[in-house]
mmCIF file with all atom_site columns, C-alpha atoms in Angstrom:
data_model
loop_
_atom_site.group_PDB
_atom_site.id
_atom_site.type_symbol
_atom_site.label_atom_id
_atom_site.label_alt_id
_atom_site.label_comp_id
_atom_site.label_asym_id
_atom_site.label_entity_id
_atom_site.label_seq_id
_atom_site.pdbx_PDB_ins_code
_atom_site.Cartn_x
_atom_site.Cartn_y
_atom_site.Cartn_z
_atom_site.occupancy
_atom_site.B_iso_or_equiv
_atom_site.pdbx_formal_charge
_atom_site.auth_seq_id
_atom_site.auth_comp_id
_atom_site.auth_asym_id
_atom_site.auth_atom_id
_atom_site.pdbx_PDB_model_num
ATOM 1   C CA . ALA A 1 1   ? 4.917   -0.331  21.355  1.00 0.00 ? 1   ALA A CA 1
ATOM 2   C CA . ILE A 1 2   ? 1.202   -0.503  19.900  1.00 0.00 ? 2   ILE A CA 1
ATOM 3   C CA . LEU A 1 3   ? 0.045   -2.386  22.998  1.00 0.00 ? 3   LEU A CA 1
ATOM 4   C CA . ARG A 1 4   ? 1.792   0.259   25.072  1.00 0.00 ? 4   ARG A CA 1
ATOM 5   C CA . LEU A 1 5   ? -0.241  3.155   23.228  1.00 0.00 ? 5   LEU A CA 1
ATOM 6   C CA . GLN A 1 6   ? -3.483  1.383   23.608  1.00 0.00 ? 6   GLN A CA 1
ATOM 7   C CA . GLN A 1 7   ? -2.967  1.085   27.394  1.00 0.00 ? 7   GLN A CA 1
ATOM 8   C CA . LEU A 1 8   ? -1.979  4.732   27.716  1.00 0.00 ? 8   LEU A CA 1
ATOM 9   C CA . ALA A 1 9   ? -4.934  5.720   25.557  1.00 0.00 ? 9   ALA A CA 1
ATOM 10  C CA . GLU A 1 10  ? -7.282  3.809   27.596  1.00 0.00 ? 10  GLU A CA 1
ATOM 11  C CA . ALA A 1 11  ? -5.844  4.766   30.922  1.00 0.00 ? 11  ALA A CA 1
ATOM 12  C CA . ASN A 1 12  ? -6.462  8.567   29.992  1.00 0.00 ? 12  ASN A CA 1
ATOM 13  C CA . ASN A 1 13  ? -9.799  7.802   27.954  1.00 0.00 ? 13  ASN A CA 1
ATOM 14  C CA . ILE A 1 14  ? -8.347  8.987   24.735  1.00 0.00 ? 14  ILE A CA 1
ATOM 15  C CA . GLN A 1 15  ? -10.778 7.278   22.634  1.00 0.00 ? 15  GLN A CA 1
ATOM 16  C CA . SER A 1 16  ? -9.293  8.213   19.106  1.00 0.00 ? 16  SER A CA 1
ATOM 17  C CA . TYR A 1 17  ? -6.014  6.896   20.412  1.00 0.00 ? 17  TYR A CA 1
ATOM 18  C CA . VAL A 1 18  ? -7.747  3.690   21.600  1.00 0.00 ? 18  VAL A CA 1
ATOM 19  C CA . PHE A 1 19  ? -9.292  2.904   18.355  1.00 0.00 ? 19  PHE A CA 1
ATOM 20  C CA . SER A 1 20  ? -6.387  3.839   16.086  1.00 0.00 ? 20  SER A CA 1
ATOM 21  C CA . ALA A 1 21  ? -4.067  1.449   18.445  1.00 0.00 ? 21  ALA A CA 1
ATOM 22  C CA . MET A 1 22  ? -6.523  -1.328  17.563  1.00 0.00 ? 22  MET A CA 1
ATOM 23  C CA . ALA A 1 23  ? -6.667  -0.590  13.892  1.00 0.00 ? 23  ALA A CA 1
ATOM 24  C CA . PHE A 1 24  ? -2.694  -0.615  13.796  1.00 0.00 ? 24  PHE A CA 1
ATOM 25  C CA . LYS A 1 25  ? -2.528  -3.825  15.528  1.00 0.00 ? 25  LYS A CA 1
ATOM 26  C CA . GLY A 1 26  ? -5.063  -4.963  12.663  1.00 0.00 ? 26  GLY A CA 1
ATOM 27  C CA . ARG A 1 27  ? -2.437  -3.985  10.391  1.00 0.00 ? 27  ARG A CA 1
ATOM 28  C CA . LEU A 1 28  ? 0.292   -5.846  11.840  1.00 0.00 ? 28  LEU A CA 1
ATOM 29  C CA . LEU A 1 29  ? -2.176  -9.192  12.098  1.00 0.00 ? 29  LEU A CA 1
ATOM 30  C CA . PHE A 1 30  ? -2.658  -8.640  8.302   1.00 0.00 ? 30  PHE A CA 1
ATOM 31  C CA . LEU A 1 31  ? 1.373   -8.553  7.695   1.00 0.00 ? 31  LEU A CA 1
ATOM 32  C CA . ASN A 1 32  ? 1.545   -11.890 9.480   1.00 0.00 ? 32  ASN A CA 1
ATOM 33  C CA . ARG A 1 33  ? -1.625  -13.098 7.278   1.00 0.00 ? 33  ARG A CA 1
ATOM 34  C CA . GLU A 1 34  ? -3.972  -13.471 10.247  1.00 0.00 ? 34  GLU A CA 1
ATOM 35  C CA . PHE A 1 35  ? -6.900  -12.277 7.983   1.00 0.00 ? 35  PHE A CA 1
ATOM 36  C CA . GLU A 1 36  ? -9.737  -12.900 10.385  1.00 0.00 ? 36  GLU A CA 1
ATOM 37  C CA . GLN A 1 37  ? -8.417  -10.949 13.565  1.00 0.00 ? 37  GLN A CA 1
ATOM 38  C CA . SER A 1 38  ? -7.139  -8.438  11.567  1.00 0.00 ? 38  SER A CA 1
ATOM 39  C CA . GLU A 1 39  ? -10.229 -7.639  9.573   1.00 0.00 ? 39  GLU A CA 1
ATOM 40  C CA . ARG A 1 40  ? -12.200 -7.522  12.710  1.00 0.00 ? 40  ARG A CA 1
ATOM 41  C CA . LEU A 1 41  ? -9.702  -4.995  14.407  1.00 0.00 ? 41  LEU A CA 1
ATOM 42  C CA . LEU A 1 42  ? -9.440  -2.851  11.355  1.00 0.00 ? 42  LEU A CA 1
ATOM 43  C CA . ARG A 1 43  ? -13.156 -2.572  11.074  1.00 0.00 ? 43  ARG A CA 1
ATOM 44  C CA . GLU A 1 44  ? -13.839 -1.787  14.567  1.00 0.00 ? 44  GLU A CA 1
ATOM 45  C CA . GLY A 1 45  ? -11.176 0.796   14.477  1.00 0.00 ? 45  GLY A CA 1
ATOM 46  C CA . ILE A 1 46  ? -12.612 2.391   11.196  1.00 0.00 ? 46  ILE A CA 1
ATOM 47  C CA . VAL A 1 47  ? -16.055 2.482   12.458  1.00 0.00 ? 47  VAL A CA 1
ATOM 48  C CA . ASN A 1 48  ? -15.172 4.061   15.613  1.00 0.00 ? 48  ASN A CA 1
ATOM 49  C CA . LEU A 1 49  ? -13.112 6.754   14.070  1.00 0.00 ? 49  LEU A CA 1
ATOM 50  C CA . LYS A 1 50  ? -16.252 7.790   11.511  1.00 0.00 ? 50  LYS A CA 1
ATOM 51  C CA . ASP A 1 51  ? -16.280 11.351  13.207  1.00 0.00 ? 51  ASP A CA 1
ATOM 52  C CA . ALA A 1 52  ? -15.052 13.735  10.334  1.00 0.00 ? 52  ALA A CA 1
ATOM 53  C CA . ARG A 1 53  ? -12.342 15.174  12.612  1.00 0.00 ? 53  ARG A CA 1
ATOM 54  C CA . TYR A 1 54  ? -10.903 11.777  12.517  1.00 0.00 ? 54  TYR A CA 1
ATOM 55  C CA . ASP A 1 55  ? -10.514 11.493  8.679   1.00 0.00 ? 55  ASP A CA 1
ATOM 56  C CA . ASN A 1 56  ? -6.670  11.682  8.416   1.00 0.00 ? 56  ASN A CA 1
ATOM 57  C CA . THR A 1 57  ? -6.530  8.775   10.705  1.00 0.00 ? 57  THR A CA 1
ATOM 58  C CA . ARG A 1 58  ? -9.374  6.850   9.450   1.00 0.00 ? 58  ARG A CA 1
ATOM 59  C CA . ILE A 1 59  ? -8.905  6.920   5.542   1.00 0.00 ? 59  ILE A CA 1
ATOM 60  C CA . PRO A 1 60  ? -5.385  5.316   5.537   1.00 0.00 ? 60  PRO A CA 1
ATOM 61  C CA . PHE A 1 61  ? -7.100  2.344   7.525   1.00 0.00 ? 61  PHE A CA 1
ATOM 62  C CA . LEU A 1 62  ? -9.816  1.960   4.784   1.00 0.00 ? 62  LEU A CA 1
ATOM 63  C CA . GLY A 1 63  ? -6.751  1.494   2.489   1.00 0.00 ? 63  GLY A CA 1
ATOM 64  C CA . ARG A 1 64  ? -5.433  -1.239  4.618   1.00 0.00 ? 64  ARG A CA 1
ATOM 65  C CA . LEU A 1 65  ? -8.690  -3.087  4.839   1.00 0.00 ? 65  LEU A CA 1
ATOM 66  C CA . ALA A 1 66  ? -9.001  -2.897  1.044   1.00 0.00 ? 66  ALA A CA 1
ATOM 67  C CA . GLU A 1 67  ? -5.371  -4.463  0.831   1.00 0.00 ? 67  GLU A CA 1
ATOM 68  C CA . LEU A 1 68  ? -6.522  -7.306  3.186   1.00 0.00 ? 68  LEU A CA 1
ATOM 69  C CA . LEU A 1 69  ? -9.917  -8.039  1.194   1.00 0.00 ? 69  LEU A CA 1
ATOM 70  C CA . ALA A 1 70  ? -7.719  -8.279  -1.937  1.00 0.00 ? 70  ALA A CA 1
ATOM 71  C CA . ALA A 1 71  ? -5.261  -10.455 -0.549  1.00 0.00 ? 71  ALA A CA 1
ATOM 72  C CA . ALA A 1 72  ? -8.060  -12.629 1.312   1.00 0.00 ? 72  ALA A CA 1
ATOM 73  C CA . GLY A 1 73  ? -9.750  -13.223 -2.363  1.00 0.00 ? 73  GLY A CA 1
ATOM 74  C CA . ARG A 1 74  ? -12.541 -10.801 -1.725  1.00 0.00 ? 74  ARG A CA 1
ATOM 75  C CA . PRO A 1 75  ? -11.952 -8.375  -4.656  1.00 0.00 ? 75  PRO A CA 1
ATOM 76  C CA . GLU A 1 76  ? -15.549 -6.986  -4.911  1.00 0.00 ? 76  GLU A CA 1
ATOM 77  C CA . GLU A 1 77  ? -15.381 -5.886  -1.492  1.00 0.00 ? 77  GLU A CA 1
ATOM 78  C CA . ALA A 1 78  ? -11.691 -4.813  -1.625  1.00 0.00 ? 78  ALA A CA 1
ATOM 79  C CA . VAL A 1 79  ? -12.789 -2.345  -4.633  1.00 0.00 ? 79  VAL A CA 1
ATOM 80  C CA . LEU A 1 80  ? -15.661 -0.765  -3.033  1.00 0.00 ? 80  LEU A CA 1
ATOM 81  C CA . VAL A 1 81  ? -13.629 0.238   -0.032  1.00 0.00 ? 81  VAL A CA 1
ATOM 82  C CA . ALA A 1 82  ? -10.386 1.195   -2.046  1.00 0.00 ? 82  ALA A CA 1
ATOM 83  C CA . GLU A 1 83  ? -12.990 3.515   -3.802  1.00 0.00 ? 83  GLU A CA 1
ATOM 84  C CA . GLU A 1 84  ? -14.117 4.780   -0.526  1.00 0.00 ? 84  GLU A CA 1
ATOM 85  C CA . SER A 1 85  ? -10.644 5.437   0.536   1.00 0.00 ? 85  SER A CA 1
ATOM 86  C CA . LEU A 1 86  ? -9.528  7.319   -2.636  1.00 0.00 ? 86  LEU A CA 1
ATOM 87  C CA . ASP A 1 87  ? -12.902 9.254   -2.765  1.00 0.00 ? 87  ASP A CA 1
ATOM 88  C CA . ARG A 1 88  ? -12.419 10.396  0.929   1.00 0.00 ? 88  ARG A CA 1
ATOM 89  C CA . THR A 1 89  ? -8.638  11.378  0.133   1.00 0.00 ? 89  THR A CA 1
ATOM 90  C CA . ARG A 1 90  ? -9.479  13.590  -2.722  1.00 0.00 ? 90  ARG A CA 1
ATOM 91  C CA . THR A 1 91  ? -12.587 15.136  -0.943  1.00 0.00 ? 91  THR A CA 1
ATOM 92  C CA . ILE A 1 92  ? -10.525 16.165  2.067   1.00 0.00 ? 92  ILE A CA 1
ATOM 93  C CA . GLY A 1 93  ? -7.620  17.192  0.028   1.00 0.00 ? 93  GLY A CA 1
ATOM 94  C CA . ALA A 1 94  ? -5.052  14.793  1.684   1.00 0.00 ? 94  ALA A CA 1
ATOM 95  C CA . LEU A 1 95  ? -2.526  14.955  -1.135  1.00 0.00 ? 95  LEU A CA 1
ATOM 96  C CA . GLY A 1 96  ? 0.191   13.335  0.814   1.00 0.00 ? 96  GLY A CA 1
ATOM 97  C CA . MET A 1 97  ? -2.173  10.205  1.042   1.00 0.00 ? 97  MET A CA 1
ATOM 98  C CA . LEU A 1 98  ? -3.111  10.384  -2.730  1.00 0.00 ? 98  LEU A CA 1
ATOM 99  C CA . PRO A 1 99  ? -0.157  8.432   -4.120  1.00 0.00 ? 99  PRO A CA 1
ATOM 100 C CA . ASP A 1 100 ? -0.800  5.329   -1.650  1.00 0.00 ? 100 ASP A CA 1
ATOM 101 C CA . ALA A 1 101 ? -4.731  5.576   -2.038  1.00 0.00 ? 101 ALA A CA 1
ATOM 102 C CA . LEU A 1 102 ? -4.071  5.531   -5.767  1.00 0.00 ? 102 LEU A CA 1
ATOM 103 C CA . ARG A 1 103 ? -1.669  2.581   -5.615  1.00 0.00 ? 103 ARG A CA 1
ATOM 104 C CA . ILE A 1 104 ? -4.279  0.433   -3.343  1.00 0.00 ? 104 ILE A CA 1
ATOM 105 C CA . HIS A 1 105 ? -7.240  1.164   -5.805  1.00 0.00 ? 105 HIS A CA 1
ATOM 106 C CA . GLY A 1 106 ? -4.924  -0.272  -8.335  1.00 0.00 ? 106 GLY A CA 1
ATOM 107 C CA . THR A 1 107 ? -4.262  -3.160  -6.245  1.00 0.00 ? 107 THR A CA 1
ATOM 108 C CA . ALA A 1 108 ? -7.890  -3.899  -5.633  1.00 0.00 ? 108 ALA A CA 1
ATOM 109 C CA . LEU A 1 109 ? -8.927  -3.574  -9.159  1.00 0.00 ? 109 LEU A CA 1
ATOM 110 C CA . GLN A 1 110 ? -5.903  -6.082  -10.260 1.00 0.00 ? 110 GLN A CA 1
ATOM 111 C CA . SER A 1 111 ? -7.269  -8.581  -7.719  1.00 0.00 ? 111 SER A CA 1
ATOM 112 C CA . LEU A 1 112 ? -10.713 -8.102  -9.440  1.00 0.00 ? 112 LEU A CA 1
ATOM 113 C CA . GLU A 1 113 ? -9.806  -7.746  -12.869 1.00 0.00 ? 113 GLU A CA 1
ATOM 114 C CA . GLY A 1 114 ? -6.736  -9.743  -13.200 1.00 0.00 ? 114 GLY A CA 1
ATOM 115 C CA . SER A 1 115 ? -3.119  -8.825  -14.302 1.00 0.00 ? 115 SER A CA 1
ATOM 116 C CA . GLN A 1 116 ? -4.106  -7.309  -17.720 1.00 0.00 ? 116 GLN A CA 1
ATOM 117 C CA . SER A 1 117 ? -6.622  -4.871  -16.312 1.00 0.00 ? 117 SER A CA 1
ATOM 118 C CA . ARG A 1 118 ? -5.981  -1.455  -17.726 1.00 0.00 ? 118 ARG A CA 1
ATOM 119 C CA . LYS A 1 119 ? -7.541  0.329   -15.187 1.00 0.00 ? 119 LYS A CA 1
ATOM 120 C CA . ALA A 1 120 ? -5.246  -1.126  -12.468 1.00 0.00 ? 120 ALA A CA 1
ATOM 121 C CA . GLU A 1 121 ? -2.409  -0.407  -14.545 1.00 0.00 ? 121 GLU A CA 1
ATOM 122 C CA . SER A 1 122 ? -3.516  3.283   -14.856 1.00 0.00 ? 122 SER A CA 1
ATOM 123 C CA . GLN A 1 123 ? -4.138  3.877   -11.209 1.00 0.00 ? 123 GLN A CA 1
ATOM 124 C CA . PHE A 1 124 ? -0.480  2.581   -10.817 1.00 0.00 ? 124 PHE A CA 1
ATOM 125 C CA . ARG A 1 125 ? 0.998   5.117   -13.229 1.00 0.00 ? 125 ARG A CA 1
ATOM 126 C CA . ASP A 1 126 ? -1.026  7.999   -11.706 1.00 0.00 ? 126 ASP A CA 1
ATOM 127 C CA . ALA A 1 127 ? 0.161   6.710   -8.255  1.00 0.00 ? 127 ALA A CA 1
ATOM 128 C CA . ILE A 1 128 ? 3.864   7.043   -9.788  1.00 0.00 ? 128 ILE A CA 1
ATOM 129 C CA . ALA A 1 129 ? 3.241   10.272  -11.273 1.00 0.00 ? 129 ALA A CA 1
ATOM 130 C CA . VAL A 1 130 ? 1.775   11.654  -8.252  1.00 0.00 ? 130 VAL A CA 1
ATOM 131 C CA . SER A 1 131 ? 4.516   10.391  -6.002  1.00 0.00 ? 131 SER A CA 1
ATOM 132 C CA . ARG A 1 132 ? 7.344   11.974  -8.146  1.00 0.00 ? 132 ARG A CA 1
ATOM 133 C CA . GLN A 1 133 ? 5.483   15.449  -8.351  1.00 0.00 ? 133 GLN A CA 1
ATOM 134 C CA . GLN A 1 134 ? 5.393   15.362  -4.429  1.00 0.00 ? 134 GLN A CA 1
ATOM 135 C CA . GLY A 1 135 ? 8.861   13.818  -4.148  1.00 0.00 ? 135 GLY A CA 1
ATOM 136 C CA . ALA A 1 136 ? 7.595   10.911  -1.952  1.00 0.00 ? 136 ALA A CA 1
ATOM 137 C CA . LEU A 1 137 ? 10.069  8.541   -3.133  1.00 0.00 ? 137 LEU A CA 1
ATOM 138 C CA . GLY A 1 138 ? 8.685   6.005   -0.363  1.00 0.00 ? 138 GLY A CA 1
ATOM 139 C CA . TRP A 1 139 ? 5.109   6.208   -2.114  1.00 0.00 ? 139 TRP A CA 1
ATOM 140 C CA . GLU A 1 140 ? 6.776   5.970   -5.520  1.00 0.00 ? 140 GLU A CA 1
ATOM 141 C CA . LEU A 1 141 ? 8.749   2.513   -4.848  1.00 0.00 ? 141 LEU A CA 1
ATOM 142 C CA . LYS A 1 142 ? 5.676   0.854   -3.661  1.00 0.00 ? 142 LYS A CA 1
ATOM 143 C CA . ALA A 1 143 ? 3.658   1.801   -6.608  1.00 0.00 ? 143 ALA A CA 1
ATOM 144 C CA . VAL A 1 144 ? 6.450   1.081   -9.037  1.00 0.00 ? 144 VAL A CA 1
ATOM 145 C CA . GLN A 1 145 ? 6.973   -2.295  -7.457  1.00 0.00 ? 145 GLN A CA 1
ATOM 146 C CA . CYS A 1 146 ? 3.195   -3.054  -7.998  1.00 0.00 ? 146 CYS A CA 1
ATOM 147 C CA . LEU A 1 147 ? 3.135   -1.802  -11.615 1.00 0.00 ? 147 LEU A CA 1
ATOM 148 C CA . ALA A 1 148 ? 6.481   -3.628  -12.109 1.00 0.00 ? 148 ALA A CA 1
ATOM 149 C CA . ASP A 1 149 ? 4.970   -6.904  -10.750 1.00 0.00 ? 149 ASP A CA 1
ATOM 150 C CA . MET A 1 150 ? 1.933   -6.616  -13.012 1.00 0.00 ? 150 MET A CA 1
ATOM 151 C CA . LEU A 1 151 ? 3.946   -5.981  -16.005 1.00 0.00 ? 151 LEU A CA 1
ATOM 152 C CA . ARG A 1 152 ? 6.016   -9.170  -15.104 1.00 0.00 ? 152 ARG A CA 1
ATOM 153 C CA . LEU A 1 153 ? 2.529   -11.260 -15.049 1.00 0.00 ? 153 LEU A CA 1
ATOM 154 C CA . GLN A 1 154 ? 1.902   -9.663  -18.868 1.00 0.00 ? 154 GLN A CA 1
ATOM 155 C CA . GLY A 1 155 ? 5.164   -10.903 -20.057 1.00 0.00 ? 155 GLY A CA 1
ATOM 156 C CA . ARG A 1 156 ? 6.574   -7.465  -20.055 1.00 0.00 ? 156 ARG A CA 1
ATOM 157 C CA . SER A 1 157 ? 9.605   -8.172  -17.801 1.00 0.00 ? 157 SER A CA 1
ATOM 158 C CA . GLU A 1 158 ? 11.900  -5.757  -19.636 1.00 0.00 ? 158 GLU A CA 1
ATOM 159 C CA . GLU A 1 159 ? 9.756   -2.733  -19.355 1.00 0.00 ? 159 GLU A CA 1
ATOM 160 C CA . ALA A 1 160 ? 9.222   -3.687  -15.574 1.00 0.00 ? 160 ALA A CA 1
ATOM 161 C CA . ALA A 1 161 ? 12.930  -3.950  -15.023 1.00 0.00 ? 161 ALA A CA 1
ATOM 162 C CA . THR A 1 162 ? 13.698  -0.532  -16.825 1.00 0.00 ? 162 THR A CA 1
ATOM 163 C CA . LEU A 1 163 ? 10.971  1.135   -14.874 1.00 0.00 ? 163 LEU A CA 1
ATOM 164 C CA . LEU A 1 164 ? 12.225  -0.335  -11.418 1.00 0.00 ? 164 LEU A CA 1
ATOM 165 C CA . ILE A 1 165 ? 15.611  0.464   -12.049 1.00 0.00 ? 165 ILE A CA 1
ATOM 166 C CA . GLU A 1 166 ? 14.656  4.250   -12.651 1.00 0.00 ? 166 GLU A CA 1
ATOM 167 C CA . THR A 1 167 ? 13.167  4.423   -9.439  1.00 0.00 ? 167 THR A CA 1
ATOM 168 C CA . LEU A 1 168 ? 16.026  2.394   -7.159  1.00 0.00 ? 168 LEU A CA 1
ATOM 169 C CA . ASP A 1 169 ? 18.757  4.774   -8.875  1.00 0.00 ? 169 ASP A CA 1
ATOM 170 C CA . LYS A 1 170 ? 17.061  7.614   -6.797  1.00 0.00 ? 170 LYS A CA 1
ATOM 171 C CA . PHE A 1 171 ? 18.104  5.968   -3.414  1.00 0.00 ? 171 PHE A CA 1
ATOM 172 C CA . VAL A 1 172 ? 20.933  7.071   -1.513  1.00 0.00 ? 172 VAL A CA 1
ATOM 173 C CA . GLU A 1 173 ? 20.805  5.232   1.429   1.00 0.00 ? 173 GLU A CA 1
ATOM 174 C CA . GLY A 1 174 ? 18.467  2.523   3.059   1.00 0.00 ? 174 GLY A CA 1
ATOM 175 C CA . PHE A 1 175 ? 19.704  -0.329  0.912   1.00 0.00 ? 175 PHE A CA 1
ATOM 176 C CA . GLU A 1 176 ? 19.207  -2.921  3.921   1.00 0.00 ? 176 GLU A CA 1
ATOM 177 C CA . THR A 1 177 ? 15.685  -1.798  4.702   1.00 0.00 ? 177 THR A CA 1
ATOM 178 C CA . GLU A 1 178 ? 13.252  -4.322  3.821   1.00 0.00 ? 178 GLU A CA 1
ATOM 179 C CA . PRO A 1 179 ? 11.320  -2.174  1.261   1.00 0.00 ? 179 PRO A CA 1
ATOM 180 C CA . LEU A 1 180 ? 14.618  -1.957  -0.833  1.00 0.00 ? 180 LEU A CA 1
ATOM 181 C CA . ARG A 1 181 ? 15.660  -5.540  -0.410  1.00 0.00 ? 181 ARG A CA 1
ATOM 182 C CA . HIS A 1 182 ? 12.234  -6.597  -1.647  1.00 0.00 ? 182 HIS A CA 1
ATOM 183 C CA . ALA A 1 183 ? 12.531  -4.052  -4.785  1.00 0.00 ? 183 ALA A CA 1
ATOM 184 C CA . ARG A 1 184 ? 15.985  -5.747  -5.498  1.00 0.00 ? 184 ARG A CA 1
ATOM 185 C CA . ALA A 1 185 ? 14.706  -9.345  -5.673  1.00 0.00 ? 185 ALA A CA 1
ATOM 186 C CA . LEU A 1 186 ? 11.999  -8.401  -7.501  1.00 0.00 ? 186 LEU A CA 1
ATOM 187 C CA . LEU A 1 187 ? 14.530  -6.578  -9.889  1.00 0.00 ? 187 LEU A CA 1
ATOM 188 C CA . ASP A 1 188 ? 16.722  -9.875  -10.239 1.00 0.00 ? 188 ASP A CA 1
ATOM 189 C CA . GLN A 1 189 ? 13.703  -11.620 -11.060 1.00 0.00 ? 189 GLN A CA 1
ATOM 190 C CA . LEU A 1 190 ? 12.733  -9.495  -13.949 1.00 0.00 ? 190 LEU A CA 1
ATOM 191 C CA . GLN A 1 191 ? 16.336  -9.288  -15.197 1.00 0.00 ? 191 GLN A CA 1
ATOM 192 C CA . ALA A 1 192 ? 16.589  -13.267 -15.155 1.00 0.00 ? 192 ALA A CA 1
ATOM 193 C CA . THR A 1 193 ? 13.471  -13.298 -17.312 1.00 0.00 ? 193 THR A CA 1
ATOM 194 C CA . ALA A 1 194 ? 13.914  -10.421 -19.694 1.00 0.00 ? 194 ALA A CA 1
ATOM 195 C CA . PRO A 1 195 ? 14.582  -10.985 -23.232 1.00 0.00 ? 195 PRO A CA 1
ATOM 196 C CA . GLY A 1 196 ? 18.574  -11.107 -23.654 1.00 0.00 ? 196 GLY A CA 1
ATOM 197 C CA . GLY A 1 197 ? 18.934  -10.911 -19.959 1.00 0.00 ? 197 GLY A CA 1
ATOM 198 C CA . THR A 1 198 ? 20.398  -7.436  -20.143 1.00 0.00 ? 198 THR A CA 1
ATOM 199 C CA . LYS A 1 199 ? 21.415  -6.264  -16.468 1.00 0.00 ? 199 LYS A CA 1
ATOM 200 C CA . LYS A 1 200 ? 22.113  -2.884  -15.267 1.00 0.00 ? 200 LYS A CA 1
ATOM 201 C CA . GLN A 1 201 ? 23.802  -2.556  -11.927 1.00 0.00 ? 201 GLN A CA 1
ATOM 202 C CA . VAL A 1 202 ? 21.946  -0.522  -9.415  1.00 0.00 ? 202 VAL A CA 1
ATOM 203 C CA . ALA A 1 203 ? 23.857  0.890   -6.606  1.00 0.00 ? 203 ALA A CA 1
ATOM 204 C CA . ARG A 1 204 ? 23.771  -1.048  -3.156  1.00 0.00 ? 204 ARG A CA 1
ATOM 205 C CA . SER A 1 205 ? 25.662  0.977   -0.779  1.00 0.00 ? 205 SER A CA 1
#
């Protein structure tokens, strides 16, 4: 679908779509852990979408680049790019993108400072709070998973499990989707290591 979008954009000389499709392809390559090619495409897309009128498209790609840099073991760069994404999100008042920009900033800080980073934890908690204010359950789940995994690494599995259950209990559908399956797997891991092994059932269907 992305290749088709890029072909149509090129055929009609719609440059913003061409570079958006390029960056989307970079994101997919990142998910396949093809970091080098992914970074090249993301950076090219970002550079060519630098005009202010494309900020709503460009800023999320900055966040994706920050995630890639963190995953690739380049935390200093990740923090700088994540800060740029967060700053631009706030500057243009793109509140719908704020929860994920906060989460990504937390992820970058964690990659730099480790699982004990108070700054990273604060960013994850801010992302959760803003998500809840907006009723953005998808963003909330992503931020909660990041914080829960961080708490797990700190030996706070019971607290992490409680936090994750609170969010999972809000879902009424989509239980077989990848995000919820991943969250359930994390919850199972947390409950297996929590003191006392207390388990609360969360609806699956």
